[in-house]
Amino acid sequence: MPEKPIVLDADFDSGSLDVANSRVDGDTVHLAGRDNYNTGNWKWLHFTADNVRGRTLTFQIGNHFDTDPKRLDRLQVVYSLDGERWHYFEHNEHDPQAKTFRFGNHTPFTTNRVAIAYGFPYPLSRLIDHTERIRQSPWVSPTASSNDQLLLGQSPGGTDDLGRTIKPNPIYGYRITDPAEQDPKKTIVLMSGVHPNETLANHTLEALVDWLVSDATHAAALRKIANILVYPMANPDGRFAGYNRSTVQHVDRDANRFWREDLWRDMPDVATVGNALLKDPGGPIDVFIDLHCWTDTQHHVGILCKEEGYWDHPFWRAMIALEPGIASWDSGWDNPSTETFAFLQLKARFCMTFELMYLPGEKLVNLQRIGRHLGEALYRALTCG
Ligand SMILES: [Zn+2]
């Protein structure tokens, strides 16, 4: 009996592949990557292949990878047979001469459908489900800018680079604190989801939030002395559309270069979170963290200004003690990122862009542990300071 043809699909929440230009040739699936921001390159990859049961396939894609083909040298692509648990492919090879990156398993697939991604996906639907769960916690309440549903507002939606209609999506903001303890409290701001392809950051933030609302003794102590403001997905349209760096509305703009009131006027998603950041703290911010990800640089990294003394800040010292493998990179205020906004406009006393990297073989449980350690480091810094 002839085998059913393999069908590729990326038309779903956080999917990304140029399906029209991908093709199957025997047991090789030739993938056409998509990067809405760096035309001609590829970055975020997330798709399903149907009718794969019993077949040992090799997936092949060109090495025109943003930002540098060298970043593919150690890349390990992930797959899932049930849409829940993700595994690294058994073989992943970058061939600079042939300008290809190939990956696959040595044994046949055991299910009819496989989902494949550049790294562990974090669809927008997962964020919506998580926020709905968190809303039930007695420690979670709206911010000054959000309503009972923890909504700051809706994103603008729009038409994406593939011509699809992206509907408006929720933009959330919420506060975690112990309401029985009165002000004054320290103020911590956590945010993520500015860059759509940076899914690992949301896994880490989710674990951190789960710890912050948990029964852990140190989490309870932190809630007594701090208001923790969380903005978990600043660019929901981009995440849903499977973008790399931009919003759906402005396909050519890096969403982390418009964090200033005069720059975000025609960017309602950035403006919604930016205005909430201006209004919600109601006083100085003690710690500001924006969680991002990047390609494989061999370490997870905190990007934080050395000159301002952040490398010796009690929070960062506590974090490095808990996670000695994390590197520190210096930064300044030369572009209008969230970090610059936090420093110049919000007058945050400590600000950092925290980068979870797509390290080969990195386990989800490690990314989640790092999230809990961010919470523990906040506790240590704010209770011993
Ligand atoms: Zn980023």
mmCIF file of C-alpha atoms and ligand atoms in Angstrom:
data_model
loop_
_atom_site.group_PDB
_atom_site.id
_atom_site.type_symbol
_atom_site.label_atom_id
_atom_site.label_comp_id
_atom_site.label_asym_id
_atom_site.label_seq_id
_atom_site.Cartn_x
_atom_site.Cartn_y
_atom_site.Cartn_z
ATOM 1 C CA MET A 1 0.000 0.000 0.000
ATOM 2 C CA PRO A 2 1.449 3.418 -0.863
ATOM 3 C CA GLU A 3 2.368 5.551 2.104
ATOM 4 C CA LYS A 4 0.207 8.572 2.792
ATOM 5 C CA PRO A 5 2.057 11.770 1.935
ATOM 6 C CA ILE A 6 3.616 13.666 4.813
ATOM 7 C CA VAL A 7 1.684 16.841 5.573
ATOM 8 C CA LEU A 8 3.407 19.817 7.181
ATOM 9 C CA ASP A 9 1.486 22.459 9.106
ATOM 10 C CA ALA A 10 2.454 25.577 11.041
ATOM 11 C CA ASP A 11 -0.866 27.404 11.048
ATOM 12 C CA PHE A 12 -1.409 27.339 14.814
ATOM 13 C CA ASP A 13 -0.556 29.260 17.977
ATOM 14 C CA SER A 14 3.213 30.041 17.869
ATOM 15 C CA GLY A 15 3.769 27.913 14.746
ATOM 16 C CA SER A 16 6.441 28.988 12.272
ATOM 17 C CA LEU A 17 7.527 27.463 8.969
ATOM 18 C CA ASP A 18 7.336 28.511 5.332
ATOM 19 C CA VAL A 19 5.132 25.519 4.511
ATOM 20 C CA ALA A 20 4.519 26.593 0.920
ATOM 21 C CA ASN A 21 8.229 26.345 0.124
ATOM 22 C CA SER A 22 8.952 23.212 2.163
ATOM 23 C CA ARG A 23 8.816 19.800 0.460
ATOM 24 C CA VAL A 24 9.237 16.095 1.100
ATOM 25 C CA ASP A 25 11.658 14.079 -1.005
ATOM 26 C CA GLY A 26 11.669 10.393 0.002
ATOM 27 C CA ASP A 27 12.744 10.269 3.637
ATOM 28 C CA THR A 28 14.133 13.798 3.618
ATOM 29 C CA VAL A 29 11.934 16.717 4.589
ATOM 30 C CA HIS A 30 13.318 19.937 3.132
ATOM 31 C CA LEU A 31 12.272 22.818 5.358
ATOM 32 C CA ALA A 32 11.972 26.448 4.290
ATOM 33 C CA GLY A 33 12.574 28.588 7.355
ATOM 34 C CA ARG A 34 10.775 31.788 8.155
ATOM 35 C CA ASP A 35 12.025 34.880 9.914
ATOM 36 C CA ASN A 36 9.684 37.785 9.517
ATOM 37 C CA TYR A 37 12.316 40.195 10.852
ATOM 38 C CA ASN A 38 15.553 39.162 9.110
ATOM 39 C CA THR A 39 14.375 38.542 5.571
ATOM 40 C CA GLY A 40 16.010 35.509 3.977
ATOM 41 C CA ASN A 41 17.127 34.016 7.294
ATOM 42 C CA TRP A 42 15.303 31.685 9.624
ATOM 43 C CA LYS A 43 14.982 31.630 13.387
ATOM 44 C CA TRP A 44 11.955 30.308 15.251
ATOM 45 C CA LEU A 45 10.823 26.938 13.877
ATOM 46 C CA HIS A 46 7.651 25.191 15.101
ATOM 47 C CA PHE A 47 5.481 22.900 12.999
ATOM 48 C CA THR A 48 3.762 19.537 12.860
ATOM 49 C CA ALA A 49 4.261 16.680 10.388
ATOM 50 C CA ASP A 50 1.454 14.169 9.857
ATOM 51 C CA ASN A 51 1.583 10.602 8.510
ATOM 52 C CA VAL A 52 5.044 9.967 9.939
ATOM 53 C CA ARG A 53 4.349 6.699 11.805
ATOM 54 C CA GLY A 54 6.904 4.009 10.941
ATOM 55 C CA ARG A 55 9.144 6.402 9.025
ATOM 56 C CA THR A 56 12.713 7.400 9.862
ATOM 57 C CA LEU A 57 12.948 10.928 8.522
ATOM 58 C CA THR A 58 15.753 13.419 8.188
ATOM 59 C CA PHE A 59 14.799 17.088 8.304
ATOM 60 C CA GLN A 60 17.027 19.493 6.409
ATOM 61 C CA ILE A 61 17.146 23.270 6.414
ATOM 62 C CA GLY A 62 19.656 25.797 5.041
ATOM 63 C CA ASN A 63 22.177 27.309 7.436
ATOM 64 C CA HIS A 64 21.073 30.904 6.728
ATOM 65 C CA PHE A 65 20.295 31.258 10.402
ATOM 66 C CA ASP A 66 19.851 34.507 12.218
ATOM 67 C CA THR A 67 22.189 35.774 13.602
ATOM 68 C CA ASP A 68 25.064 33.547 12.512
ATOM 69 C CA PRO A 69 25.292 30.021 11.007
ATOM 70 C CA LYS A 70 27.862 29.204 13.723
ATOM 71 C CA ARG A 71 24.991 29.270 16.219
ATOM 72 C CA LEU A 72 23.822 26.022 14.611
ATOM 73 C CA ASP A 73 27.022 24.160 15.503
ATOM 74 C CA ARG A 74 25.592 22.777 18.744
ATOM 75 C CA LEU A 75 21.870 23.314 18.168
ATOM 76 C CA GLN A 76 19.606 20.439 19.127
ATOM 77 C CA VAL A 77 16.073 20.609 17.754
ATOM 78 C CA VAL A 78 13.195 19.259 19.871
ATOM 79 C CA TYR A 79 10.184 17.101 19.014
ATOM 80 C CA SER A 80 7.067 15.885 20.750
ATOM 81 C CA LEU A 81 4.853 12.898 20.014
ATOM 82 C CA ASP A 82 2.062 13.963 22.375
ATOM 83 C CA GLY A 83 2.292 17.761 22.203
ATOM 84 C CA GLU A 84 3.240 17.809 25.905
ATOM 85 C CA ARG A 85 6.622 16.206 26.507
ATOM 86 C CA TRP A 86 9.530 17.405 24.367
ATOM 87 C CA HIS A 87 12.730 15.535 23.532
ATOM 88 C CA TYR A 88 15.912 16.443 21.681
ATOM 89 C CA PHE A 89 16.455 14.759 18.322
ATOM 90 C CA GLU A 90 19.121 12.054 18.397
ATOM 91 C CA HIS A 91 21.224 13.568 15.642
ATOM 92 C CA ASN A 92 21.715 17.240 14.744
ATOM 93 C CA GLU A 93 24.444 18.228 12.260
ATOM 94 C CA HIS A 94 25.495 21.590 10.946
ATOM 95 C CA ASP A 95 27.488 21.241 7.707
ATOM 96 C CA PRO A 96 29.026 24.651 6.882
ATOM 97 C CA GLN A 97 30.368 23.401 3.494
ATOM 98 C CA ALA A 98 26.992 22.139 2.320
ATOM 99 C CA LYS A 99 25.330 25.074 4.103
ATOM 100 C CA THR A 100 22.820 22.728 5.698
ATOM 101 C CA PHE A 101 21.529 21.817 9.117
ATOM 102 C CA ARG A 102 20.058 18.300 9.372
ATOM 103 C CA PHE A 103 18.340 16.547 12.245
ATOM 104 C CA GLY A 104 16.328 13.423 13.010
ATOM 105 C CA ASN A 105 16.137 10.183 14.987
ATOM 106 C CA HIS A 106 17.789 6.841 14.188
ATOM 107 C CA THR A 107 14.512 4.961 14.692
ATOM 108 C CA PRO A 108 11.044 5.405 13.135
ATOM 109 C CA PHE A 109 8.379 7.620 14.654
ATOM 110 C CA THR A 110 5.816 5.654 16.670
ATOM 111 C CA THR A 111 2.952 8.101 16.247
ATOM 112 C CA ASN A 112 1.222 9.489 13.204
ATOM 113 C CA ARG A 113 1.936 13.114 14.144
ATOM 114 C CA VAL A 114 5.129 14.719 15.397
ATOM 115 C CA ALA A 115 5.502 18.327 16.554
ATOM 116 C CA ILE A 116 8.929 19.864 15.960
ATOM 117 C CA ALA A 117 10.439 23.100 17.276
ATOM 118 C CA TYR A 118 13.667 25.065 17.525
ATOM 119 C CA GLY A 119 13.304 24.864 21.322
ATOM 120 C CA PHE A 120 10.619 24.150 23.931
ATOM 121 C CA PRO A 121 7.533 26.023 22.679
ATOM 122 C CA TYR A 122 5.452 28.261 24.906
ATOM 123 C CA PRO A 123 2.262 29.073 22.980
ATOM 124 C CA LEU A 124 0.136 32.043 23.954
ATOM 125 C CA SER A 125 -2.635 29.632 25.037
ATOM 126 C CA ARG A 126 -0.331 28.302 27.769
ATOM 127 C CA LEU A 127 0.164 31.818 29.119
ATOM 128 C CA ILE A 128 -3.598 32.444 29.101
ATOM 129 C CA ASP A 129 -4.257 29.161 30.953
ATOM 130 C CA HIS A 130 -1.507 29.888 33.479
ATOM 131 C CA THR A 131 -2.742 33.415 34.159
ATOM 132 C CA GLU A 132 -6.283 32.103 34.655
ATOM 133 C CA ARG A 133 -4.948 29.610 37.226
ATOM 134 C CA ILE A 134 -2.829 32.232 38.970
ATOM 135 C CA ARG A 135 -5.849 34.539 39.217
ATOM 136 C CA GLN A 136 -7.404 32.108 41.717
ATOM 137 C CA SER A 137 -4.510 32.564 44.154
ATOM 138 C CA PRO A 138 -5.196 34.663 47.283
ATOM 139 C CA TRP A 139 -1.795 36.310 46.707
ATOM 140 C CA VAL A 140 -2.645 37.611 43.217
ATOM 141 C CA SER A 141 -4.547 40.835 42.543
ATOM 142 C CA PRO A 142 -4.861 43.344 39.682
ATOM 143 C CA THR A 143 -2.355 46.179 39.353
ATOM 144 C CA ALA A 144 -3.500 49.809 39.236
ATOM 145 C CA SER A 145 -3.776 49.384 35.455
ATOM 146 C CA SER A 146 -5.450 45.981 35.132
ATOM 147 C CA ASN A 147 -9.032 44.806 35.703
ATOM 148 C CA ASP A 148 -10.441 41.838 37.640
ATOM 149 C CA GLN A 149 -9.423 39.549 34.785
ATOM 150 C CA LEU A 150 -5.833 40.862 35.251
ATOM 151 C CA LEU A 151 -6.123 42.449 31.801
ATOM 152 C CA LEU A 152 -4.282 45.641 30.948
ATOM 153 C CA GLY A 153 -6.044 45.611 27.605
ATOM 154 C CA GLN A 154 -6.024 43.890 24.238
ATOM 155 C CA SER A 155 -3.262 43.886 21.662
ATOM 156 C CA PRO A 156 -4.051 45.426 18.264
ATOM 157 C CA GLY A 157 -3.904 42.211 16.220
ATOM 158 C CA GLY A 158 -3.311 42.653 12.501
ATOM 159 C CA THR A 159 -2.233 40.798 9.377
ATOM 160 C CA ASP A 160 0.987 38.816 9.621
ATOM 161 C CA ASP A 161 3.770 38.289 7.058
ATOM 162 C CA LEU A 162 1.952 35.202 5.699
ATOM 163 C CA GLY A 163 -1.270 37.168 5.150
ATOM 164 C CA ARG A 164 -3.087 35.596 8.102
ATOM 165 C CA THR A 165 -5.443 37.608 10.296
ATOM 166 C CA ILE A 166 -4.154 37.686 13.875
ATOM 167 C CA LYS A 167 -6.961 38.568 16.266
ATOM 168 C CA PRO A 168 -6.368 40.893 19.244
ATOM 169 C CA ASN A 169 -4.999 39.042 22.268
ATOM 170 C CA PRO A 170 -4.979 39.664 26.020
ATOM 171 C CA ILE A 171 -2.165 41.672 27.604
ATOM 172 C CA TYR A 172 -1.872 40.847 31.291
ATOM 173 C CA GLY A 173 -0.495 42.575 34.343
ATOM 174 C CA TYR A 174 -0.884 41.413 37.933
ATOM 175 C CA ARG A 175 0.497 41.855 41.418
ATOM 176 C CA ILE A 176 1.705 39.194 43.814
ATOM 177 C CA THR A 177 1.803 40.185 47.470
ATOM 178 C CA ASP A 178 0.467 39.280 50.908
ATOM 179 C CA PRO A 179 -2.506 41.670 51.300
ATOM 180 C CA ALA A 180 -2.459 41.283 55.107
ATOM 181 C CA GLU A 181 0.879 43.121 55.242
ATOM 182 C CA GLN A 182 0.689 46.869 54.698
ATOM 183 C CA ASP A 183 2.944 49.170 52.720
ATOM 184 C CA PRO A 184 5.640 50.330 52.510
ATOM 185 C CA LYS A 185 6.927 47.375 50.572
ATOM 186 C CA LYS A 186 9.724 46.771 48.142
ATOM 187 C CA THR A 187 8.752 46.769 44.466
ATOM 188 C CA ILE A 188 9.846 44.076 42.052
ATOM 189 C CA VAL A 189 8.927 44.124 38.353
ATOM 190 C CA LEU A 190 9.066 40.977 36.208
ATOM 191 C CA MET A 191 8.270 40.932 32.524
ATOM 192 C CA SER A 192 8.722 38.770 29.421
ATOM 193 C CA GLY A 193 7.429 38.044 25.944
ATOM 194 C CA VAL A 194 8.758 41.168 24.240
ATOM 195 C CA HIS A 195 10.522 39.015 21.636
ATOM 196 C CA PRO A 196 8.135 36.353 20.339
ATOM 197 C CA ASN A 197 10.602 33.518 19.649
ATOM 198 C CA GLU A 198 12.073 33.618 23.161
ATOM 199 C CA THR A 199 9.932 30.871 24.606
ATOM 200 C CA LEU A 200 12.329 29.583 27.268
ATOM 201 C CA ALA A 201 11.990 32.892 29.105
ATOM 202 C CA ASN A 202 8.296 32.202 29.645
ATOM 203 C CA HIS A 203 9.003 28.724 31.000
ATOM 204 C CA THR A 204 11.397 30.249 33.537
ATOM 205 C CA LEU A 205 8.999 33.075 34.418
ATOM 206 C CA GLU A 206 6.129 30.605 34.839
ATOM 207 C CA ALA A 207 8.181 28.572 37.331
ATOM 208 C CA LEU A 208 9.168 31.768 39.173
ATOM 209 C CA VAL A 209 5.527 32.901 39.432
ATOM 210 C CA ASP A 210 4.440 29.439 40.594
ATOM 211 C CA TRP A 211 7.102 29.648 43.319
ATOM 212 C CA LEU A 212 6.055 33.183 44.312
ATOM 213 C CA VAL A 213 2.452 32.072 44.979
ATOM 214 C CA SER A 214 3.497 28.773 46.586
ATOM 215 C CA ASP A 215 3.581 27.712 50.243
ATOM 216 C CA ALA A 216 7.399 27.832 50.281
ATOM 217 C CA THR A 217 8.519 29.627 53.463
ATOM 218 C CA HIS A 218 10.745 32.090 51.628
ATOM 219 C CA ALA A 219 8.047 32.854 49.043
ATOM 220 C CA ALA A 220 5.618 33.658 51.875
ATOM 221 C CA ALA A 221 8.229 35.877 53.521
ATOM 222 C CA LEU A 222 8.928 37.675 50.243
ATOM 223 C CA ARG A 223 5.194 38.330 49.715
ATOM 224 C CA LYS A 224 5.060 40.055 53.114
ATOM 225 C CA ILE A 225 7.723 42.595 52.221
ATOM 226 C CA ALA A 226 7.279 43.045 48.474
ATOM 227 C CA ASN A 227 4.816 43.971 45.775
ATOM 228 C CA ILE A 228 5.764 41.881 42.776
ATOM 229 C CA LEU A 229 4.360 43.229 39.501
ATOM 230 C CA VAL A 230 4.252 40.729 36.628
ATOM 231 C CA TYR A 231 3.794 41.494 32.900
ATOM 232 C CA PRO A 232 4.257 38.031 31.412
ATOM 233 C CA MET A 233 3.644 38.604 27.682
ATOM 234 C CA ALA A 234 4.271 42.078 26.311
ATOM 235 C CA ASN A 235 3.870 41.055 22.641
ATOM 236 C CA PRO A 236 1.134 38.387 22.492
ATOM 237 C CA ASP A 237 0.380 38.899 18.779
ATOM 238 C CA GLY A 238 3.994 38.170 17.886
ATOM 239 C CA ARG A 239 4.023 34.998 19.993
ATOM 240 C CA PHE A 240 0.780 33.743 18.449
ATOM 241 C CA ALA A 241 2.022 34.467 14.906
ATOM 242 C CA GLY A 242 5.346 32.674 15.475
ATOM 243 C CA TYR A 243 7.436 35.799 14.911
ATOM 244 C CA ASN A 244 11.091 36.385 15.688
ATOM 245 C CA ARG A 245 11.618 39.913 17.059
ATOM 246 C CA SER A 246 8.768 42.187 15.999
ATOM 247 C CA THR A 247 5.102 42.844 16.677
ATOM 248 C CA VAL A 248 2.517 41.818 14.077
ATOM 249 C CA GLN A 249 1.518 45.429 13.587
ATOM 250 C CA HIS A 250 5.068 46.542 12.759
ATOM 251 C CA VAL A 251 6.833 43.644 11.099
ATOM 252 C CA ASP A 252 10.059 45.614 10.567
ATOM 253 C CA ARG A 253 10.515 46.871 14.127
ATOM 254 C CA ASP A 254 12.464 45.159 16.895
ATOM 255 C CA ALA A 255 9.918 45.213 19.738
ATOM 256 C CA ASN A 256 12.679 45.868 22.288
ATOM 257 C CA ARG A 257 13.764 49.185 20.766
ATOM 258 C CA PHE A 258 10.618 51.290 21.326
ATOM 259 C CA TRP A 259 10.369 51.586 25.106
ATOM 260 C CA ARG A 260 9.904 55.340 25.370
ATOM 261 C CA GLU A 261 6.704 57.373 25.300
ATOM 262 C CA ASP A 262 7.601 59.266 22.137
ATOM 263 C CA LEU A 263 8.548 56.032 20.342
ATOM 264 C CA TRP A 264 5.631 53.754 21.239
ATOM 265 C CA ARG A 265 2.805 56.102 20.169
ATOM 266 C CA ASP A 266 1.790 53.886 17.226
ATOM 267 C CA MET A 267 2.561 50.595 19.035
ATOM 268 C CA PRO A 268 -0.466 49.900 21.271
ATOM 269 C CA ASP A 269 0.949 46.641 22.674
ATOM 270 C CA VAL A 270 4.234 48.219 23.800
ATOM 271 C CA ALA A 271 2.381 51.344 24.970
ATOM 272 C CA THR A 272 -0.077 49.288 27.050
ATOM 273 C CA VAL A 273 2.714 47.624 29.026
ATOM 274 C CA GLY A 274 4.883 50.761 29.059
ATOM 275 C CA ASN A 275 2.096 52.914 30.502
ATOM 276 C CA ALA A 276 1.324 50.243 33.104
ATOM 277 C CA LEU A 277 5.000 50.233 34.105
ATOM 278 C CA LEU A 278 4.856 54.011 34.526
ATOM 279 C CA LYS A 279 1.692 53.894 36.637
ATOM 280 C CA ASP A 280 1.611 50.634 38.606
ATOM 281 C CA PRO A 281 4.689 50.756 40.883
ATOM 282 C CA GLY A 282 3.573 53.992 42.574
ATOM 283 C CA GLY A 283 7.132 54.566 43.758
ATOM 284 C CA PRO A 284 10.698 53.500 43.131
ATOM 285 C CA ILE A 285 11.383 50.038 41.718
ATOM 286 C CA ASP A 286 13.920 47.989 43.658
ATOM 287 C CA VAL A 287 14.476 45.185 41.133
ATOM 288 C CA PHE A 288 13.466 45.090 37.462
ATOM 289 C CA ILE A 289 13.961 41.927 35.388
ATOM 290 C CA ASP A 290 12.940 41.403 31.750
ATOM 291 C CA LEU A 291 13.319 37.763 30.734
ATOM 292 C CA HIS A 292 14.526 36.993 27.202
ATOM 293 C CA CYS A 293 16.362 34.179 25.360
ATOM 294 C CA TRP A 294 18.965 33.945 22.695
ATOM 295 C CA THR A 295 20.816 31.351 20.658
ATOM 296 C CA ASP A 296 23.449 29.027 22.071
ATOM 297 C CA THR A 297 26.220 31.021 23.764
ATOM 298 C CA GLN A 298 27.188 28.156 26.117
ATOM 299 C CA HIS A 299 25.766 29.914 29.217
ATOM 300 C CA HIS A 300 22.587 31.537 30.397
ATOM 301 C CA VAL A 301 23.378 35.215 30.889
ATOM 302 C CA GLY A 302 22.381 38.222 32.932
ATOM 303 C CA ILE A 303 22.877 41.473 31.003
ATOM 304 C CA LEU A 304 23.343 44.203 33.567
ATOM 305 C CA CYS A 305 25.318 47.408 33.950
ATOM 306 C CA LYS A 306 28.652 46.945 35.718
ATOM 307 C CA GLU A 307 29.271 50.673 36.127
ATOM 308 C CA GLU A 308 26.054 51.044 38.123
ATOM 309 C CA GLY A 309 27.292 48.362 40.514
ATOM 310 C CA TYR A 310 24.689 45.797 39.502
ATOM 311 C CA TRP A 311 27.258 43.026 39.279
ATOM 312 C CA ASP A 312 27.740 43.429 43.040
ATOM 313 C CA HIS A 313 24.078 43.967 43.858
ATOM 314 C CA PRO A 314 22.914 41.589 46.647
ATOM 315 C CA PHE A 315 20.299 40.087 44.329
ATOM 316 C CA TRP A 316 22.763 39.234 41.591
ATOM 317 C CA ARG A 317 25.354 37.941 44.060
ATOM 318 C CA ALA A 318 22.704 35.669 45.564
ATOM 319 C CA MET A 319 21.629 34.489 42.122
ATOM 320 C CA ILE A 320 25.176 33.678 41.006
ATOM 321 C CA ALA A 321 25.734 31.782 44.264
ATOM 322 C CA LEU A 322 22.657 29.670 43.509
ATOM 323 C CA GLU A 323 23.422 29.288 39.785
ATOM 324 C CA PRO A 324 27.216 29.523 39.332
ATOM 325 C CA GLY A 325 26.931 28.629 35.635
ATOM 326 C CA ILE A 326 25.205 31.881 34.736
ATOM 327 C CA ALA A 327 27.428 34.520 33.122
ATOM 328 C CA SER A 328 27.297 38.313 33.506
ATOM 329 C CA TRP A 329 27.481 40.594 30.470
ATOM 330 C CA ASP A 330 27.857 44.349 30.723
ATOM 331 C CA SER A 331 25.260 46.716 29.325
ATOM 332 C CA GLY A 332 24.606 50.410 28.986
ATOM 333 C CA TRP A 333 21.748 52.638 27.986
ATOM 334 C CA ASP A 334 22.441 53.076 24.280
ATOM 335 C CA ASN A 335 19.174 51.697 22.922
ATOM 336 C CA PRO A 336 15.568 52.197 24.082
ATOM 337 C CA SER A 337 15.052 48.676 25.441
ATOM 338 C CA THR A 338 12.942 47.726 28.456
ATOM 339 C CA GLU A 339 16.134 47.734 30.531
ATOM 340 C CA THR A 340 16.978 51.309 29.498
ATOM 341 C CA PHE A 341 13.355 52.329 30.126
ATOM 342 C CA ALA A 342 13.519 50.817 33.605
ATOM 343 C CA PHE A 343 16.730 52.698 34.378
ATOM 344 C CA LEU A 344 16.043 56.103 32.811
ATOM 345 C CA GLN A 345 12.264 56.471 33.086
ATOM 346 C CA LEU A 346 11.282 54.196 35.970
ATOM 347 C CA LYS A 347 14.418 54.967 38.008
ATOM 348 C CA ALA A 348 14.786 51.312 38.930
ATOM 349 C CA ARG A 349 17.585 50.695 41.416
ATOM 350 C CA PHE A 350 18.561 47.460 39.699
ATOM 351 C CA CYS A 351 17.657 46.435 36.160
ATOM 352 C CA MET A 352 18.591 43.447 34.088
ATOM 353 C CA THR A 353 17.801 41.680 30.837
ATOM 354 C CA PHE A 354 17.958 38.002 31.735
ATOM 355 C CA GLU A 355 18.740 35.643 28.848
ATOM 356 C CA LEU A 356 17.914 31.936 28.936
ATOM 357 C CA MET A 357 19.864 30.445 26.050
ATOM 358 C CA TYR A 358 18.892 27.539 23.801
ATOM 359 C CA LEU A 359 21.711 25.370 25.144
ATOM 360 C CA PRO A 360 22.098 21.886 23.663
ATOM 361 C CA GLY A 361 20.412 19.270 25.831
ATOM 362 C CA GLU A 362 19.234 21.796 28.411
ATOM 363 C CA LYS A 363 16.362 20.306 30.366
ATOM 364 C CA LEU A 364 13.079 22.046 31.041
ATOM 365 C CA VAL A 365 13.443 21.248 34.742
ATOM 366 C CA ASN A 366 16.703 23.236 34.785
ATOM 367 C CA LEU A 367 14.992 26.288 33.270
ATOM 368 C CA GLN A 368 12.271 25.946 35.901
ATOM 369 C CA ARG A 369 14.832 25.604 38.697
ATOM 370 C CA ILE A 370 16.469 28.834 37.516
ATOM 371 C CA GLY A 371 13.045 30.483 37.823
ATOM 372 C CA ARG A 372 12.678 29.342 41.432
ATOM 373 C CA HIS A 373 16.235 30.471 42.138
ATOM 374 C CA LEU A 374 15.415 33.964 40.869
ATOM 375 C CA GLY A 375 12.724 33.995 43.556
ATOM 376 C CA GLU A 376 15.074 32.686 46.234
ATOM 377 C CA ALA A 377 17.697 35.281 45.270
ATOM 378 C CA LEU A 378 15.087 38.052 45.540
ATOM 379 C CA TYR A 379 14.188 36.773 48.996
ATOM 380 C CA ARG A 380 17.826 36.713 50.113
ATOM 381 C CA ALA A 381 18.570 40.161 48.698
ATOM 382 C CA LEU A 382 15.489 41.888 50.093
ATOM 383 C CA THR A 383 15.483 40.290 53.532
ATOM 384 C CA CYS A 384 19.194 40.667 54.269
ATOM 385 C CA GLY A 385 19.663 44.137 52.723
HETATM 386 ZN ZN ZN B 1 15.041 39.169 23.393
#
